[in-house]
Short mmCIF file of N, CA and C in Angstrom, two decimals:
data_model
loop_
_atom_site.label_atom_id
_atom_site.label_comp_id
_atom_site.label_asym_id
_atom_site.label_seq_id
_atom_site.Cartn_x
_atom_site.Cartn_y
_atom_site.Cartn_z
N UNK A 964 0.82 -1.20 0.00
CA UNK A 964 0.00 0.00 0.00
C UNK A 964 0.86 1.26 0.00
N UNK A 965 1.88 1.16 0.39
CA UNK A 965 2.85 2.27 0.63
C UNK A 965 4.23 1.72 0.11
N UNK A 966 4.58 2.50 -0.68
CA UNK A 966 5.68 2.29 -1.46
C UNK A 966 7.13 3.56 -1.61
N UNK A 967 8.30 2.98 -1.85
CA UNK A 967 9.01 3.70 -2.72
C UNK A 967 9.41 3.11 -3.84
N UNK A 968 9.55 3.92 -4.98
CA UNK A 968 9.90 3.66 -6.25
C UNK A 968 10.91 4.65 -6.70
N UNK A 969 11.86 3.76 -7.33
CA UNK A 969 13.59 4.55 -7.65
C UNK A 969 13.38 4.21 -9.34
N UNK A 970 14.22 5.41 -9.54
CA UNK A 970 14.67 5.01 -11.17
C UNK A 970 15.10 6.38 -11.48
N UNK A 971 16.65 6.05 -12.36
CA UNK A 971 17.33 7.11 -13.02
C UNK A 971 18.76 6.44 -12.84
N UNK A 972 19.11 5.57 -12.57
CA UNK A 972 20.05 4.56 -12.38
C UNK A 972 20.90 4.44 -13.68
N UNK A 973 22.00 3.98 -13.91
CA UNK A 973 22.57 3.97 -14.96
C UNK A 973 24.20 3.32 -15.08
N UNK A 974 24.54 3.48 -16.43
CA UNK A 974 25.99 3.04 -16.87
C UNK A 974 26.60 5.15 -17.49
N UNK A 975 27.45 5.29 -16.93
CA UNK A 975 27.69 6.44 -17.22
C UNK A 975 29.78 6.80 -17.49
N UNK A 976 29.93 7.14 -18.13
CA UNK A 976 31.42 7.48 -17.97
C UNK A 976 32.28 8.68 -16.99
N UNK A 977 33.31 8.42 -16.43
CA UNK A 977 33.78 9.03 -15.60
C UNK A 977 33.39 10.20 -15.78
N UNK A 978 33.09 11.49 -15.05
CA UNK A 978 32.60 13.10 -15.27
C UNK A 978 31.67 13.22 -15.71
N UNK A 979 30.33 12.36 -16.39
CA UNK A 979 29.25 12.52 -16.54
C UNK A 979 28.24 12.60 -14.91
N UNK A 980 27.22 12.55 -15.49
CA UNK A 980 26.35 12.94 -14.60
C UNK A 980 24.71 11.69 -14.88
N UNK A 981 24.20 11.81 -14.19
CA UNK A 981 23.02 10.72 -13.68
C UNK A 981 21.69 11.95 -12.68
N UNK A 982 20.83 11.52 -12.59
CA UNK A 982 19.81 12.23 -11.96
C UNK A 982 19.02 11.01 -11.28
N UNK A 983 18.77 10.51 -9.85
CA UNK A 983 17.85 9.56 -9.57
C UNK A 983 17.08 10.18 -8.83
N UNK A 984 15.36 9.24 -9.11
CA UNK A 984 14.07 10.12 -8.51
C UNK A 984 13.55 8.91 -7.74
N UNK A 985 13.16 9.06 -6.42
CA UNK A 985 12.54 8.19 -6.13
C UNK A 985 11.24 9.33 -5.40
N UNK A 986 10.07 8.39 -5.15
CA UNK A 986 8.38 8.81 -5.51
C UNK A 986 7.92 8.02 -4.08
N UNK A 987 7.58 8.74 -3.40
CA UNK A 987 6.45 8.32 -1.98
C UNK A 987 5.00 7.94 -2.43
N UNK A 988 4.36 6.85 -2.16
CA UNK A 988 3.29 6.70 -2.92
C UNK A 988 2.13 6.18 -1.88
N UNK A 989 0.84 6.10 -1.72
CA UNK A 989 -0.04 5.46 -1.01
C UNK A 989 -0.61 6.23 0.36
N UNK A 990 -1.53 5.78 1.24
CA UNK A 990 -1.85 6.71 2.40
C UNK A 990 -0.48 7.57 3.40
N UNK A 991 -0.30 8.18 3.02
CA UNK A 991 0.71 9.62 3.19
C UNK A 991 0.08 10.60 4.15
N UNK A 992 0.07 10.80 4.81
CA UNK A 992 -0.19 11.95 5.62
C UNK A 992 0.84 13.10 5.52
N UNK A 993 2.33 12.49 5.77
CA UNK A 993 3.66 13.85 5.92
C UNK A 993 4.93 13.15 6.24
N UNK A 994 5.59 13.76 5.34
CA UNK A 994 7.70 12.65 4.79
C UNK A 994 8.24 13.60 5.67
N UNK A 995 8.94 13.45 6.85
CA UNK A 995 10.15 14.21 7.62
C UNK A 995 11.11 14.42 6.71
N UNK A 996 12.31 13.79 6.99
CA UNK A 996 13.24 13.68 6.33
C UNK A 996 13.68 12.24 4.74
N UNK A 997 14.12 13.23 4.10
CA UNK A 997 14.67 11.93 2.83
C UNK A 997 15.83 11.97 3.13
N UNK A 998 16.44 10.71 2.02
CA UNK A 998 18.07 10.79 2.17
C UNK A 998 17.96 9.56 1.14
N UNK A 999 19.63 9.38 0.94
CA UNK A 999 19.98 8.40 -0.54
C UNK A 999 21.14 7.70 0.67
N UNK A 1000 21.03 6.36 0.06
CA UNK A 1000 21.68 5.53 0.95
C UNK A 1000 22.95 4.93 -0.40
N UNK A 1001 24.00 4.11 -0.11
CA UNK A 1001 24.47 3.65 -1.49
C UNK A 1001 25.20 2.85 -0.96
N UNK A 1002 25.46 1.85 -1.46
CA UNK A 1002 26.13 0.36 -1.22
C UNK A 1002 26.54 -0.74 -2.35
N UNK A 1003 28.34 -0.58 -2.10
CA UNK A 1003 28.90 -1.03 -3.16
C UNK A 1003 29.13 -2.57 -2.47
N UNK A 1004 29.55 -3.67 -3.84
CA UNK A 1004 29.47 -5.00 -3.39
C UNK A 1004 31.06 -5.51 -2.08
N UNK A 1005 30.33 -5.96 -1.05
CA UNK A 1005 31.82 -5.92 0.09
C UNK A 1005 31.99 -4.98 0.92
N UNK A 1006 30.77 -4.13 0.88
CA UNK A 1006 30.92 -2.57 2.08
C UNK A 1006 29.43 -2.19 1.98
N UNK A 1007 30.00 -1.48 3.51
CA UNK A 1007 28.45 -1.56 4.01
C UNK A 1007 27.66 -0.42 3.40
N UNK A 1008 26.10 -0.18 3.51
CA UNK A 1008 25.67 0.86 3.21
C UNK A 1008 26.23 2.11 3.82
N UNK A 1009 26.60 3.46 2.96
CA UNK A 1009 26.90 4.62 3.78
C UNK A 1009 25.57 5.67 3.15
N UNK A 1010 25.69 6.53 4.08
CA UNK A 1010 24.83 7.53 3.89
C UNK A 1010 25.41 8.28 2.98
N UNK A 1011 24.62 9.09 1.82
CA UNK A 1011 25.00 10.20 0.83
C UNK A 1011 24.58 11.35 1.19
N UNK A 1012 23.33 11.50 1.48
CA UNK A 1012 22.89 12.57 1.06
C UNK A 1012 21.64 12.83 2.16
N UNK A 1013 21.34 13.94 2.72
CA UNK A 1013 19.79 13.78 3.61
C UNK A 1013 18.72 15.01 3.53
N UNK A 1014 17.96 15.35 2.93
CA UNK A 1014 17.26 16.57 3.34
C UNK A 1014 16.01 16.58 4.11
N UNK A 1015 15.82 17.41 5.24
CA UNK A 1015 14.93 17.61 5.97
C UNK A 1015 13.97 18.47 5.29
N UNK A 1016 12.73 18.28 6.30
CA UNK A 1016 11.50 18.91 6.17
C UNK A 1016 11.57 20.31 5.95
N UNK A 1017 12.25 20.98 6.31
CA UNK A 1017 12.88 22.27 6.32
C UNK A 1017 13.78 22.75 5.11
N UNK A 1018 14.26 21.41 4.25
CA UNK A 1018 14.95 22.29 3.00
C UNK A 1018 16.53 21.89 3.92
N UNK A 1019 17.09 21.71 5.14
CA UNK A 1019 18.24 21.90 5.13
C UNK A 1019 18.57 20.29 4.59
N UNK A 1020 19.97 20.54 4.02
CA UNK A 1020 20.77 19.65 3.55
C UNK A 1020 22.09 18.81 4.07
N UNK A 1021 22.35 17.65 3.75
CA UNK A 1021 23.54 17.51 4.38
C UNK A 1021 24.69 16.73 3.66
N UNK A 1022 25.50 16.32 3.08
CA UNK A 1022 26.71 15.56 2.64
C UNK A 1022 27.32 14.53 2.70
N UNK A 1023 27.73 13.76 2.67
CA UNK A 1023 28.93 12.66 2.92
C UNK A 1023 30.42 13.48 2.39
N UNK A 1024 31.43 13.56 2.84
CA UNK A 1024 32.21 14.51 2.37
C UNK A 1024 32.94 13.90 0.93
N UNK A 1025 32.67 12.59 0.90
CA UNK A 1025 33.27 11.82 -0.73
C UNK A 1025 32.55 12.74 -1.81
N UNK A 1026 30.79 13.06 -1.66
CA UNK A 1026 30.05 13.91 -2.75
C UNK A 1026 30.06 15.53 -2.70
N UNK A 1027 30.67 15.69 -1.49
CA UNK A 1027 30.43 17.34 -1.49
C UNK A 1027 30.98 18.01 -2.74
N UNK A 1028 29.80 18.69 -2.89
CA UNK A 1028 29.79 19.46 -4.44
C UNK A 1028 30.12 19.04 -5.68
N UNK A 1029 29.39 17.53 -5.79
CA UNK A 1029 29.67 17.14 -6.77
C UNK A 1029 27.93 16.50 -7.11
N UNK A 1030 27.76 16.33 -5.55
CA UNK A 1030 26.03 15.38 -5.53
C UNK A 1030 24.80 16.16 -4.89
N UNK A 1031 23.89 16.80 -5.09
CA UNK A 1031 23.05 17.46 -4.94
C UNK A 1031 21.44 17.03 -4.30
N UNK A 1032 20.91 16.93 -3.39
CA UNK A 1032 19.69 16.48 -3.09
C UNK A 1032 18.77 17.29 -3.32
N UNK A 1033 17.12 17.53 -3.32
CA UNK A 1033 16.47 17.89 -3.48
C UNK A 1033 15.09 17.44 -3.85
N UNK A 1034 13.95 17.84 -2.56
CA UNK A 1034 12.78 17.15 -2.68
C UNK A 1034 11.63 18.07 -3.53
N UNK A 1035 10.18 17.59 -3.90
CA UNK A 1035 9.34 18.15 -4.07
C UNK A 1035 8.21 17.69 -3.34
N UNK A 1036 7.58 18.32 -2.35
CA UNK A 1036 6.87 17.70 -1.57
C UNK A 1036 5.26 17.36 -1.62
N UNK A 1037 4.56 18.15 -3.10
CA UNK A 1037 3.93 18.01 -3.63
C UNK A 1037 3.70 17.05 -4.44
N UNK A 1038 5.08 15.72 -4.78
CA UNK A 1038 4.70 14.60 -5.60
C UNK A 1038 5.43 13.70 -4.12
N UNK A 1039 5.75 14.29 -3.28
CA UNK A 1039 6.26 12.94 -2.30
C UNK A 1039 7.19 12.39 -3.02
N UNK A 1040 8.68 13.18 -3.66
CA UNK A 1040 9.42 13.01 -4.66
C UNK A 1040 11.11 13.36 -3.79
N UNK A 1041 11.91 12.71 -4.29
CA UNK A 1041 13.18 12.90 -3.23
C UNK A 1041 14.47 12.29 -4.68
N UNK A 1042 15.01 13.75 -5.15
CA UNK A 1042 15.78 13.72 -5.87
C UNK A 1042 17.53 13.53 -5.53
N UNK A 1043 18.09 12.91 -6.47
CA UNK A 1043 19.96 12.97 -6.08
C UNK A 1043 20.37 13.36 -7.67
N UNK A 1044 20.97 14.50 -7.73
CA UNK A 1044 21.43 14.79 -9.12
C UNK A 1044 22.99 14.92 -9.05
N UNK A 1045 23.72 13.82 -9.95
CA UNK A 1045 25.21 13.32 -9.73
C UNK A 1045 26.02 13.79 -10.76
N UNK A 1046 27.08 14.78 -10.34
CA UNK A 1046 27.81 15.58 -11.96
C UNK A 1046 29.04 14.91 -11.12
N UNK A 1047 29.67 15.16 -12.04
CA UNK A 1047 31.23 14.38 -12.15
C UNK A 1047 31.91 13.47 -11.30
N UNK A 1048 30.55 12.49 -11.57
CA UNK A 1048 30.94 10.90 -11.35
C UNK A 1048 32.32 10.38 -11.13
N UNK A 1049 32.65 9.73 -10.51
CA UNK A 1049 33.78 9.25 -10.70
C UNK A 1049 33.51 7.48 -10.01
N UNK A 1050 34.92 6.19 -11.09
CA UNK A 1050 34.57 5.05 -10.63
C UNK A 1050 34.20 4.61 -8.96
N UNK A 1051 34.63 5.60 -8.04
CA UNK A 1051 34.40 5.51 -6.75
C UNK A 1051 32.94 5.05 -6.30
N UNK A 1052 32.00 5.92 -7.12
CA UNK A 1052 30.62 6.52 -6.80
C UNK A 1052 30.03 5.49 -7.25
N UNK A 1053 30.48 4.27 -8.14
CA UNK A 1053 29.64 2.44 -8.52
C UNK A 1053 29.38 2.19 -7.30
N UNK A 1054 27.82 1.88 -7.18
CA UNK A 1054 27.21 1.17 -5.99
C UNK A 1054 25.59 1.14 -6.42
N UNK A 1055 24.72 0.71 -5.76
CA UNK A 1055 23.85 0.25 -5.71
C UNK A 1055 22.88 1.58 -4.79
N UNK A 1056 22.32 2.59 -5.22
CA UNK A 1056 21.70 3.85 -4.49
C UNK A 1056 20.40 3.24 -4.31
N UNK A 1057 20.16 3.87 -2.79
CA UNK A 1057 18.73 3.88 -2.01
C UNK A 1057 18.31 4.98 -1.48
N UNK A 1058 16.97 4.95 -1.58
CA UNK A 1058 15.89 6.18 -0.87
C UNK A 1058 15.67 5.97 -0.20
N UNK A 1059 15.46 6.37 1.07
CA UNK A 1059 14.85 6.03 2.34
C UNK A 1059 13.88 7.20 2.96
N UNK A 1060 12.77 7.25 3.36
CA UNK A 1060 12.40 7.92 4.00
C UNK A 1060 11.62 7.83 5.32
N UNK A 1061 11.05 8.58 6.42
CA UNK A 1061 10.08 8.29 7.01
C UNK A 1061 9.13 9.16 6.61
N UNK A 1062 7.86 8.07 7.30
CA UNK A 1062 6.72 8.55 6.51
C UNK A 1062 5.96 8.57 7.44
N UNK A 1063 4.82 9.34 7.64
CA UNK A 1063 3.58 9.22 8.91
C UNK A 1063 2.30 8.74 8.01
N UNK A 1064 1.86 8.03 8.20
CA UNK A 1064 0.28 7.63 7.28
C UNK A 1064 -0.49 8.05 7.96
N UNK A 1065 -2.10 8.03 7.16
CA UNK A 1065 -3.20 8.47 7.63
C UNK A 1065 -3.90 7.69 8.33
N UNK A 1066 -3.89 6.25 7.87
CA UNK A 1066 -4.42 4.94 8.12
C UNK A 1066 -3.52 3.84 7.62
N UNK A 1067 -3.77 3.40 8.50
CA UNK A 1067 -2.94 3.17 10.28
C UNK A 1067 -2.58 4.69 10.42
N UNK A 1068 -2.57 5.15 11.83
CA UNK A 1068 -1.73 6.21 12.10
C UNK A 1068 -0.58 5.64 13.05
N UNK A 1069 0.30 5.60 11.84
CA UNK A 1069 1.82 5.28 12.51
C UNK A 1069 2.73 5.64 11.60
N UNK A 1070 3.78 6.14 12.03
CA UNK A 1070 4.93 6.02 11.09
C UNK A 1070 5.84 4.98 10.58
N UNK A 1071 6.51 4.91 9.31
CA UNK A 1071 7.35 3.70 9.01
C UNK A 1071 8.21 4.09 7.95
N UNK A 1072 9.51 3.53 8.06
CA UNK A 1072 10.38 3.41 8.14
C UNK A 1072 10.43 2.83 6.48
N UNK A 1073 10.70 3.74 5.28
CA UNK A 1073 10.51 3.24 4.00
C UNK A 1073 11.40 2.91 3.13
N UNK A 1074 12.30 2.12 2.51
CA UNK A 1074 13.53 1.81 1.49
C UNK A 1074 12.85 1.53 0.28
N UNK A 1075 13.39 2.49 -0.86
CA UNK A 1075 13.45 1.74 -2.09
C UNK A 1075 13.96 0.53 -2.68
N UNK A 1076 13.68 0.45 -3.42
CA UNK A 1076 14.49 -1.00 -4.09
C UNK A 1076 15.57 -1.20 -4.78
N UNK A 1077 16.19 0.15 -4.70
CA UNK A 1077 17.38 -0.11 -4.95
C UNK A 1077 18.01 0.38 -7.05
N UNK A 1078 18.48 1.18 -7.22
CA UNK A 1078 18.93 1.69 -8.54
C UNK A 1078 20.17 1.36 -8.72
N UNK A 1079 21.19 0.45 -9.70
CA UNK A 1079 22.24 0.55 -10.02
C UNK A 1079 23.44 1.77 -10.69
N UNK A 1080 24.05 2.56 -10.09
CA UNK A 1080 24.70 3.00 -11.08
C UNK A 1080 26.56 2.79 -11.13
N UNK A 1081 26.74 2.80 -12.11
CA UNK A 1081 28.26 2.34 -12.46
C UNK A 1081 28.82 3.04 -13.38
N UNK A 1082 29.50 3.69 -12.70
CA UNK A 1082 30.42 4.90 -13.58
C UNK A 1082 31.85 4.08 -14.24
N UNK A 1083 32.16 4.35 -15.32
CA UNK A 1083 33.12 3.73 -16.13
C UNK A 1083 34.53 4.67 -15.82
N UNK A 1084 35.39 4.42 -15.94
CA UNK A 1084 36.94 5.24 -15.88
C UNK A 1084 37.81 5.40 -17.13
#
């Protein structure tokens, strides 16, 4: 009933760029915070990227100023836009958010399914 959905994933060459969207979907009441999770094969998930309810933003210092977040809260939409990729940045990206529903009234704890991208060198 409640979903996330990722896509914008890709094969890209070193210094290009990628855009991934993932979409909040189903009884929604109100998304706190988003964030992009990423996990290459042999290491654990690290955090990328997080934006709060408020618009503030935050980093992993590997993407600073290279990886950009940004939500729209009118599609329940939680963007990562990636310019000059590098082979480092191959991993497996996730959305995560929390979510408060209407019915049930509870919050939970939401992961996408996961987008491949793999930057070439």
């Amino acid at each position: 009933q409640v979903q996330l959905v990722e896509s914008g994933g890709g094969l890209v060459q070193a210094g290009g760029s990628l855009r991934l969207s993932c979409a909040a979907s189903g009884n929604i009441f109100s998304i706190n915070v988003m964030s992009w999770y990423r996990q290459a094969p042999g290491k654990q998930r690290e955090l990328v990227a997080v934006i709060t309810s408020g618009g503030d933003m935050t980093y992993a210092d590997s993407v600073k100023g290279r990886f950009t977040i940004s939500r729209d809260n009118a599609k329940n939409a939680v963007y990562l836009q990636m310019n000059s990729l590098k082979p480092e940045d191959t991993a497996v990206y996730y959305c995560n958010t929390i979510v408060h529903l209407t019915f049930p009234r509870v919050t939970r704890d939401l992961w996408g399914q996961g987008t491949q991208v793999t930057v070439s060198s």
